[in-house]
PDB file of C-alpha atoms in Angstrom:
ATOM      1  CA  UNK P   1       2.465 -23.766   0.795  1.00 83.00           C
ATOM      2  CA  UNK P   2       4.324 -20.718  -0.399  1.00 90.00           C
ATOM      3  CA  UNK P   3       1.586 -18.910  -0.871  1.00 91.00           C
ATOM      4  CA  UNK P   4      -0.896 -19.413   1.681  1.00 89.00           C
ATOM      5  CA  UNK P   5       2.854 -18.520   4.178  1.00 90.00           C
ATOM      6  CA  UNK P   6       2.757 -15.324   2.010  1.00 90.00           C
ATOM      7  CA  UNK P   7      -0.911 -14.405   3.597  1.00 92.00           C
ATOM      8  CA  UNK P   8      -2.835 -15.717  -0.027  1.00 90.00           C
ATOM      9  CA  UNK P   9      -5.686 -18.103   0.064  1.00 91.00           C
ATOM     10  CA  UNK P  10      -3.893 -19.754  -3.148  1.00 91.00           C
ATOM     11  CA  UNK P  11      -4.186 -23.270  -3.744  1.00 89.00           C
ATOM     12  CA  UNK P  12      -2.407 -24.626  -6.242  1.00 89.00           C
ATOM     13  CA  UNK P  13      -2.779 -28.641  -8.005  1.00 89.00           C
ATOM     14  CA  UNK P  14      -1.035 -30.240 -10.616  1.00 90.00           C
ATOM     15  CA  UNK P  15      -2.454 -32.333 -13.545  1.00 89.00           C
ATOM     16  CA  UNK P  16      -1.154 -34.034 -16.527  1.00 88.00           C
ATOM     17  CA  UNK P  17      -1.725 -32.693 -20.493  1.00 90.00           C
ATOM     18  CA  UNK P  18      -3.765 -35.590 -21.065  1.00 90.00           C
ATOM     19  CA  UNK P  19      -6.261 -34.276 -18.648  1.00 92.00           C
ATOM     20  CA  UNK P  20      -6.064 -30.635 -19.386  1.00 91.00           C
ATOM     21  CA  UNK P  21      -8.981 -30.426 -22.385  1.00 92.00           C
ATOM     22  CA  UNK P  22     -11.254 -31.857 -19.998  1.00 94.00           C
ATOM     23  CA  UNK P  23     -10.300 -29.513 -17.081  1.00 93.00           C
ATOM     24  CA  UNK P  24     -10.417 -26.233 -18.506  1.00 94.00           C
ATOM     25  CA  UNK P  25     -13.377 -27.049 -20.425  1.00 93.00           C
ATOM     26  CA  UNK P  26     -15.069 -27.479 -16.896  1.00 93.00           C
ATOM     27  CA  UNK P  27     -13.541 -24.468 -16.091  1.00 89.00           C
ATOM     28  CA  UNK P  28     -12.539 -25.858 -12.923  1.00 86.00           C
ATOM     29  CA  UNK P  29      -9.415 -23.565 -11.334  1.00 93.00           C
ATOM     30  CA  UNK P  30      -9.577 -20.143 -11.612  1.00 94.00           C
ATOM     31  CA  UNK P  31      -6.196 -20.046 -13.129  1.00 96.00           C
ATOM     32  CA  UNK P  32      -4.145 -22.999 -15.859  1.00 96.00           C
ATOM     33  CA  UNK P  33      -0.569 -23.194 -15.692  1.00 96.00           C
ATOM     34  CA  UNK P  34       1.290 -24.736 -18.799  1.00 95.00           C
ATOM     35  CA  UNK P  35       4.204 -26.176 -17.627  1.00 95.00           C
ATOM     36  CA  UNK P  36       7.531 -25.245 -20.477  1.00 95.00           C
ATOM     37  CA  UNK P  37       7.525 -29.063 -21.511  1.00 94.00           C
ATOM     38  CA  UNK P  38       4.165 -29.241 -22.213  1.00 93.00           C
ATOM     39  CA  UNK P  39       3.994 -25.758 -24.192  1.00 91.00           C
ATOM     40  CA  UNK P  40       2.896 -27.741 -27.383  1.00 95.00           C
ATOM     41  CA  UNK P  41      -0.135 -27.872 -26.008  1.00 95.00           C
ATOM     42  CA  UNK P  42      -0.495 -23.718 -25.445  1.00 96.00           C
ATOM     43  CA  UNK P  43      -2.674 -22.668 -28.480  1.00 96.00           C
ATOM     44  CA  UNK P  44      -4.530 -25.593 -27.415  1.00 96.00           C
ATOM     45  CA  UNK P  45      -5.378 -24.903 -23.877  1.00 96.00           C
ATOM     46  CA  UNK P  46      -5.309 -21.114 -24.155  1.00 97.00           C
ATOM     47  CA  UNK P  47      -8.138 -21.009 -26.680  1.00 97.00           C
ATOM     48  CA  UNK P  48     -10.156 -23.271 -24.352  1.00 96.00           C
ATOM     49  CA  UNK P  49      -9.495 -21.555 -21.866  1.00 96.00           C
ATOM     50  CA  UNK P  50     -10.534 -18.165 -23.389  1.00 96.00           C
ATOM     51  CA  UNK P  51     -13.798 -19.790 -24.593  1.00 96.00           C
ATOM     52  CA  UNK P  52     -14.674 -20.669 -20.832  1.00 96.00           C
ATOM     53  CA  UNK P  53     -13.455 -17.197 -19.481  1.00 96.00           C
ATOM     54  CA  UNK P  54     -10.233 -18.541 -17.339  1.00 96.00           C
ATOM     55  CA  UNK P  55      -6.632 -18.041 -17.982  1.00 96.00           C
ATOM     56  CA  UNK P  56      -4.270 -19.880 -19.058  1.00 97.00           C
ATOM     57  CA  UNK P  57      -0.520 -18.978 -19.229  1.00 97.00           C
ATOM     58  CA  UNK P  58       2.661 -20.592 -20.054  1.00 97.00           C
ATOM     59  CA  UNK P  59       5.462 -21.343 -17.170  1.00 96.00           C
ATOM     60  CA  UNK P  60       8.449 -19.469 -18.108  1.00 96.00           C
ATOM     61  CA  UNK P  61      11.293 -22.069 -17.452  1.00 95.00           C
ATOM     62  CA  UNK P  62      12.622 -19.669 -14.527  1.00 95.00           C
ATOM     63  CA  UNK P  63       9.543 -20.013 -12.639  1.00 95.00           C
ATOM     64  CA  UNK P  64       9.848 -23.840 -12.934  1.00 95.00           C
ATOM     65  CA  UNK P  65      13.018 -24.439 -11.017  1.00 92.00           C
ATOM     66  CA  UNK P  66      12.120 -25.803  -7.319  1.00 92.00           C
ATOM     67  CA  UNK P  67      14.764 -23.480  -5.917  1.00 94.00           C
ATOM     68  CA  UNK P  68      13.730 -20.608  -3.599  1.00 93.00           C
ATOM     69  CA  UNK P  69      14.012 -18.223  -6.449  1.00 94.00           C
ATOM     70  CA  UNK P  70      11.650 -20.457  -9.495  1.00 95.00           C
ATOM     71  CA  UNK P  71       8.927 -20.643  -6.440  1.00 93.00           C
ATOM     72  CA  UNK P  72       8.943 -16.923  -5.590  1.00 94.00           C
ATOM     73  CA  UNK P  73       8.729 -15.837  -9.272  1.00 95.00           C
ATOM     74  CA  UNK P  74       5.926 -19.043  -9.739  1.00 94.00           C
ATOM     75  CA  UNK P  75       4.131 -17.496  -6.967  1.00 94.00           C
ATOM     76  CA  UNK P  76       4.382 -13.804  -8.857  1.00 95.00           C
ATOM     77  CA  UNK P  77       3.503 -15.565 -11.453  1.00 96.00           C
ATOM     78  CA  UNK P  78       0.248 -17.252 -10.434  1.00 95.00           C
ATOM     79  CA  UNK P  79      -0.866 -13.627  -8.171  1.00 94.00           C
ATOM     80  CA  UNK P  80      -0.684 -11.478 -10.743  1.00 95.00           C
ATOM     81  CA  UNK P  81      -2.707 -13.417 -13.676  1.00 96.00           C
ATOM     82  CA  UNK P  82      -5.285 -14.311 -11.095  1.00 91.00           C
TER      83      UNK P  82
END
C-alpha cells in the first residue's frame, strides 16, 4: 500500500523459507526479499536467484520494523534493487 500511495505499480507478497527454493526457481517476482531471521537461508536463495536472473537481497533489520520509518526505508529498499 505504501508504494502504490507513493505513485509505484509495486506489489509486494510475503512467503515462508520453506517455499522460497521453489519460488525463485520459477522465477516468479521480479524481486526476493530475505527477511533478517531467515538470513541463513541467503547464500541459498541468492545463488538461485542469480541462476534464474532475479534478485535477491537481504532485509536489513531497520527496514523490517512496521513503524513509518522501517516501511519508508523497505520501500527504498525494494525501488532501488528493482
Amino acid at each position: 500500500e505504501y508504494l502504490q500511495g507513493q505513485g509505484q505499480d509495486i506489489t509486494v507478497e510475503a512467503i515462508g523459507a520453506t517455499e522460497g527454493n521453489k519460488v525463485i526457481e520459477s522465477a516468479t517476482f521480479d524481486l526476493y526479499l530475505i527477511s533478517p531471521q531467515t538470513r541463513m537461508y541467503f547464500k541459498q536463495f541468492a545463488d538461485l536467484g542469480e541462476k534464474v536472473g532475479r534478485p535477491v537481497v537481504q532485509i536489513p533489520p531497520q527496514a523490517y520494523i512496521p513503524i513509518p520509518m522501517g516501511i519508508e526505508k523497505m520501500a527504498n529498499l525494494i525501488v532501488e534493487n528493482i
